[in-house]
PDB file of C-alpha atoms in Angstrom:
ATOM      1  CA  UNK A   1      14.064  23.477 -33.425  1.00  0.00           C
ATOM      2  CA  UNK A   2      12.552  24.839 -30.314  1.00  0.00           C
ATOM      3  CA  UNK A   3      11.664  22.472 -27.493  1.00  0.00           C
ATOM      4  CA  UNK A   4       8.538  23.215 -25.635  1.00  0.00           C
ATOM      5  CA  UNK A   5       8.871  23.485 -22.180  1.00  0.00           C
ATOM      6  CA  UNK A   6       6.567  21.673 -19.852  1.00  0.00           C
ATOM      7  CA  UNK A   7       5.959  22.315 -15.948  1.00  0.00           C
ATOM      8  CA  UNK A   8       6.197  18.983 -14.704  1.00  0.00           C
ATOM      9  CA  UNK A   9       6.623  18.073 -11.070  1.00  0.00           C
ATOM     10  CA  UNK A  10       6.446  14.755  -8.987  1.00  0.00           C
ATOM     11  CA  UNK A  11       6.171  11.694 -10.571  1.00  0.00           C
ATOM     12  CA  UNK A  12       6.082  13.063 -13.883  1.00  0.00           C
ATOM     13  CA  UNK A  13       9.435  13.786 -13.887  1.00  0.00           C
ATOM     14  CA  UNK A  14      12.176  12.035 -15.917  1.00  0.00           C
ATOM     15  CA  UNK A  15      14.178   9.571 -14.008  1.00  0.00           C
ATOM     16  CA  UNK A  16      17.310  10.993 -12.067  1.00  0.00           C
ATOM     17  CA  UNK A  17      19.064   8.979  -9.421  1.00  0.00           C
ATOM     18  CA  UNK A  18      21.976  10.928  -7.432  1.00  0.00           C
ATOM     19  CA  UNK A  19      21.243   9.741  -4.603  1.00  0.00           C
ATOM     20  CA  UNK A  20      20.557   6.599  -1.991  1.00  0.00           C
ATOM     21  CA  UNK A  21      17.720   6.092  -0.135  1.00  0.00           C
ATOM     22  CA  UNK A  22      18.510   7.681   3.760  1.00  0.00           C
ATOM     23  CA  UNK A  23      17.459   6.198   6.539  1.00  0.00           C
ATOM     24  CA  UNK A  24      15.327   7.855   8.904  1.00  0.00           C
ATOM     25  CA  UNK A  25      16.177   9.407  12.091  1.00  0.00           C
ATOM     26  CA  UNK A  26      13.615  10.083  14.794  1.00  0.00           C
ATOM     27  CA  UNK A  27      15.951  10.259  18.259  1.00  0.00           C
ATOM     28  CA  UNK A  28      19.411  10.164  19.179  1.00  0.00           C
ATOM     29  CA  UNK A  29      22.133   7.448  19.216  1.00  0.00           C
ATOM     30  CA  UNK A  30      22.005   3.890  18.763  1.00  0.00           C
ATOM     31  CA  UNK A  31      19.755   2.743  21.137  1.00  0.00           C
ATOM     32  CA  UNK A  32      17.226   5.189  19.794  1.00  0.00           C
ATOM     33  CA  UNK A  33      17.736   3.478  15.981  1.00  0.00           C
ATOM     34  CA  UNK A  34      17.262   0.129  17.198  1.00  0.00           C
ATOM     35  CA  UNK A  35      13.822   1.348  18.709  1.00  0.00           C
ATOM     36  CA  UNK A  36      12.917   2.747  15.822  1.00  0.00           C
ATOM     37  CA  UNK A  37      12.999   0.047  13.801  1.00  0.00           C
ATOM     38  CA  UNK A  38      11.195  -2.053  16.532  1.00  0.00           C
ATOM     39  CA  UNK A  39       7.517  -3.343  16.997  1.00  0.00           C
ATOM     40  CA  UNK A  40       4.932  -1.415  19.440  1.00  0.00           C
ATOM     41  CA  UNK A  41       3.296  -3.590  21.546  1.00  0.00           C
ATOM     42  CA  UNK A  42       0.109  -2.166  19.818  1.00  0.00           C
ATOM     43  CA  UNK A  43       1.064  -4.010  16.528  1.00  0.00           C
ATOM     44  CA  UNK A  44      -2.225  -5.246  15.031  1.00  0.00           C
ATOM     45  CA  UNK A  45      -3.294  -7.277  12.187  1.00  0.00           C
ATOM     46  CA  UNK A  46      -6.472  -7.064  10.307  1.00  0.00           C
ATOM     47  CA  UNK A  47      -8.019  -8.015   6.555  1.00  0.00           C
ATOM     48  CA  UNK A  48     -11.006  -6.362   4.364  1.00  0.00           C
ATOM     49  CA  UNK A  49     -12.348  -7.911   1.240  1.00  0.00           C
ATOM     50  CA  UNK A  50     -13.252  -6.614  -2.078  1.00  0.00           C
ATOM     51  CA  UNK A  51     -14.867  -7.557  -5.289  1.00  0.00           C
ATOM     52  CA  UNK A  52     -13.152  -5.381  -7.998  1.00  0.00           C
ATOM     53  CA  UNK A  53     -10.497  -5.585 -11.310  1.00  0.00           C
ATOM     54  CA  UNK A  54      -9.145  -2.934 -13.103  1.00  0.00           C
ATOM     55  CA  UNK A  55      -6.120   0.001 -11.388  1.00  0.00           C
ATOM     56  CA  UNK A  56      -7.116   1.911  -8.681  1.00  0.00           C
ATOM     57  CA  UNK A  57      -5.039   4.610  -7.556  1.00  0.00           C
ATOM     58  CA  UNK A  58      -5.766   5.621  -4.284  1.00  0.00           C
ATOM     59  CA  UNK A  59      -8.396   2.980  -2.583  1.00  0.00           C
ATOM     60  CA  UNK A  60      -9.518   4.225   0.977  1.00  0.00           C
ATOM     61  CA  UNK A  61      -8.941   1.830   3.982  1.00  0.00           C
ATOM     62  CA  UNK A  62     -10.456   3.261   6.939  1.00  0.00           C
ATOM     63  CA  UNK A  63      -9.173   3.055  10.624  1.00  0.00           C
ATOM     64  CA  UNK A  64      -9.038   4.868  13.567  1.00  0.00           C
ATOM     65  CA  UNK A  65      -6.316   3.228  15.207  1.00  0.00           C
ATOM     66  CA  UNK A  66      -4.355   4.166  12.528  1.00  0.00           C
ATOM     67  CA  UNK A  67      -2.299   7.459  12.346  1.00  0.00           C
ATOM     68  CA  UNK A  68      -0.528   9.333   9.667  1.00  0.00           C
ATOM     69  CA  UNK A  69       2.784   8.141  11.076  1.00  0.00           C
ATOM     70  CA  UNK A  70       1.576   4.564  11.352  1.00  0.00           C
ATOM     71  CA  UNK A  71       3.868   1.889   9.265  1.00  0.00           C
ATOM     72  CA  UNK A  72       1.256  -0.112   7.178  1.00  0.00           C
ATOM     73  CA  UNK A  73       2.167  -3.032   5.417  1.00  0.00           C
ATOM     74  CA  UNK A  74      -0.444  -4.670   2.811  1.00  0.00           C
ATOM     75  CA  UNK A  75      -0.741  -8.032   1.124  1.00  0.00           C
ATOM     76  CA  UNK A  76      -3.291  -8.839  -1.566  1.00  0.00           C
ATOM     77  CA  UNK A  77      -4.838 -12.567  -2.684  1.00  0.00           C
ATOM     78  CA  UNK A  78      -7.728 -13.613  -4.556  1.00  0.00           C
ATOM     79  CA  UNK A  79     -10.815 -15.827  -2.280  1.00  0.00           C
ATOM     80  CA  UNK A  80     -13.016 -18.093  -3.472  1.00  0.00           C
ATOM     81  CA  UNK A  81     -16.075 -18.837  -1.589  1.00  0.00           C
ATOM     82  CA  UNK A  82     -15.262 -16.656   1.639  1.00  0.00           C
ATOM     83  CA  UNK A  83     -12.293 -14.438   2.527  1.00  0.00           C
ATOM     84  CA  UNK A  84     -10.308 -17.989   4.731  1.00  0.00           C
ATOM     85  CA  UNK A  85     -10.156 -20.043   1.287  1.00  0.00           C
ATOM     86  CA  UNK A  86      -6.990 -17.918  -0.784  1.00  0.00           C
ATOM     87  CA  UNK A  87      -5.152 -18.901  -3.361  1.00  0.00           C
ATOM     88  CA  UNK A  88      -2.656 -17.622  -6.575  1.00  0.00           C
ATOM     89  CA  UNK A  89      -4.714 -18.177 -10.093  1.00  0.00           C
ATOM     90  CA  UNK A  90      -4.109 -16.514 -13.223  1.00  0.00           C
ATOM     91  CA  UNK A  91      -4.721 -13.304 -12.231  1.00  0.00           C
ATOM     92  CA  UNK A  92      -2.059 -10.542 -11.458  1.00  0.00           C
ATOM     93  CA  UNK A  93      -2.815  -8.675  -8.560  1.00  0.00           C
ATOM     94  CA  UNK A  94      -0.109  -5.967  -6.644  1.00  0.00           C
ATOM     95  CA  UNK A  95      -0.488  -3.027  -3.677  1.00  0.00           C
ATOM     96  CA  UNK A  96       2.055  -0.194  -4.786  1.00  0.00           C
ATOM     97  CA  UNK A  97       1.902   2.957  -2.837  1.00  0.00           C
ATOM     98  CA  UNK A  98       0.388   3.058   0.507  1.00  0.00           C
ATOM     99  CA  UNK A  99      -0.213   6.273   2.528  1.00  0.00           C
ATOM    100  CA  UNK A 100      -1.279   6.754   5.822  1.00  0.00           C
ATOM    101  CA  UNK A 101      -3.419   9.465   7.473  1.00  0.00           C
ATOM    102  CA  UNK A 102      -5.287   9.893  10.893  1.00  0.00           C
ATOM    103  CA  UNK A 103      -8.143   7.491  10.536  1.00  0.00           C
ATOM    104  CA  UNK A 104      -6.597   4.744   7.582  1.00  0.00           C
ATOM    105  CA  UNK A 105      -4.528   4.354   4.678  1.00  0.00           C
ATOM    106  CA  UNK A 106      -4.629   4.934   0.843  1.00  0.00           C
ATOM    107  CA  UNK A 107      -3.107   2.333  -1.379  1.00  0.00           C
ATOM    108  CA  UNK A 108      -2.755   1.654  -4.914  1.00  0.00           C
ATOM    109  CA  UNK A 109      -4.138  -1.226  -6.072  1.00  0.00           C
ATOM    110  CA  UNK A 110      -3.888  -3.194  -9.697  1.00  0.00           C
ATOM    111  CA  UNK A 111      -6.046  -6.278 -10.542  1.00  0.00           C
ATOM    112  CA  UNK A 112      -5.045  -7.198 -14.242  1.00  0.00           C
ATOM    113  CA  UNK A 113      -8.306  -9.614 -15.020  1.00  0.00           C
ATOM    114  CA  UNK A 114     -10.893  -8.751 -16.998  1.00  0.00           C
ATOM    115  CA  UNK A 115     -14.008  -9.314 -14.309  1.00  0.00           C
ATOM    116  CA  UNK A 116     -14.439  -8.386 -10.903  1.00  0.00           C
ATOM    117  CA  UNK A 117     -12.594 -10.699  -8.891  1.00  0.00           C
ATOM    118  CA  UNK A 118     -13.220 -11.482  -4.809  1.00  0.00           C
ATOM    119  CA  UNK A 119     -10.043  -9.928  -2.932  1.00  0.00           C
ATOM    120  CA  UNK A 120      -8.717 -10.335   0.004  1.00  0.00           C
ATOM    121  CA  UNK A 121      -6.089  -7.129   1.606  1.00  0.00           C
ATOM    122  CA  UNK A 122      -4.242  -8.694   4.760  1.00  0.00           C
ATOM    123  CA  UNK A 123      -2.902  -5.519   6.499  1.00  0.00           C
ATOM    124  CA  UNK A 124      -0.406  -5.442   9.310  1.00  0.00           C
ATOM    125  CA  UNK A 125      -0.133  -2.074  11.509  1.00  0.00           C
ATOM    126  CA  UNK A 126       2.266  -0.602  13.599  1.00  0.00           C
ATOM    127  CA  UNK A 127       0.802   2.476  14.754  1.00  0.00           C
TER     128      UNK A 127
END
């Protein structure tokens, strides 16, 4: 029996772990590290709403503070009358994958309910 061979690449790809996650270096020593990992004093905070349901793979966030080497961090809720009144219902809601590039961020974004529900992304940036 002949197996048909597929070019697959990326995520596609069947599931092989050799290897742990590495941290990442940008300078030298440990003083460097423990910068690294720190806050800029240009740290922001921000939210955008949305009315939507259904998997989105790459929603566009747009930014110009933020760069492609920016760390984003994104938190989703559902609102009821206006974006300051959240809550959890019955609806399961998560951010995956979030890329950043000169100008915003991409993110992947599930809403399992079947209407369009109000949304609320809380972002925090350290560009």
């Amino acid at each position: 029996m002949d197996m048909k061979k597929e070019n697959r690449t990326g995520s596609n790809l069947a599931e092989n772990i050799s290897d742990l996650p590495v941290l990442g270096k940008t300078g030298e020593g440990e003083a460097a590290k423990a910068q690294d990992v720190a806050l800029s004093g240009a740290a922001f905070t921000e939210f955008y709403t949305w009315r939507a349901n259904g998997v989105f793979h790459a929603v566009r966030f747009n930014d110009t503070r933020i760069t492609a080497n920016s760390r984003v961090f994104v938190n989703i809720s559902e609102f009821s009358t206006d974006a300051q009144h959240r809550f959890i219902g019955a609806a399961k809601m998560a951010v995956y994958n979030i890329a950043p590039f000169n100008g915003g961020f991409f993110a992947w974004v599930e809403i399992s309910w079947g209407s369009p529900l109000n949304i609320r992304f809380d972002v925090f940036v350290d560009p």
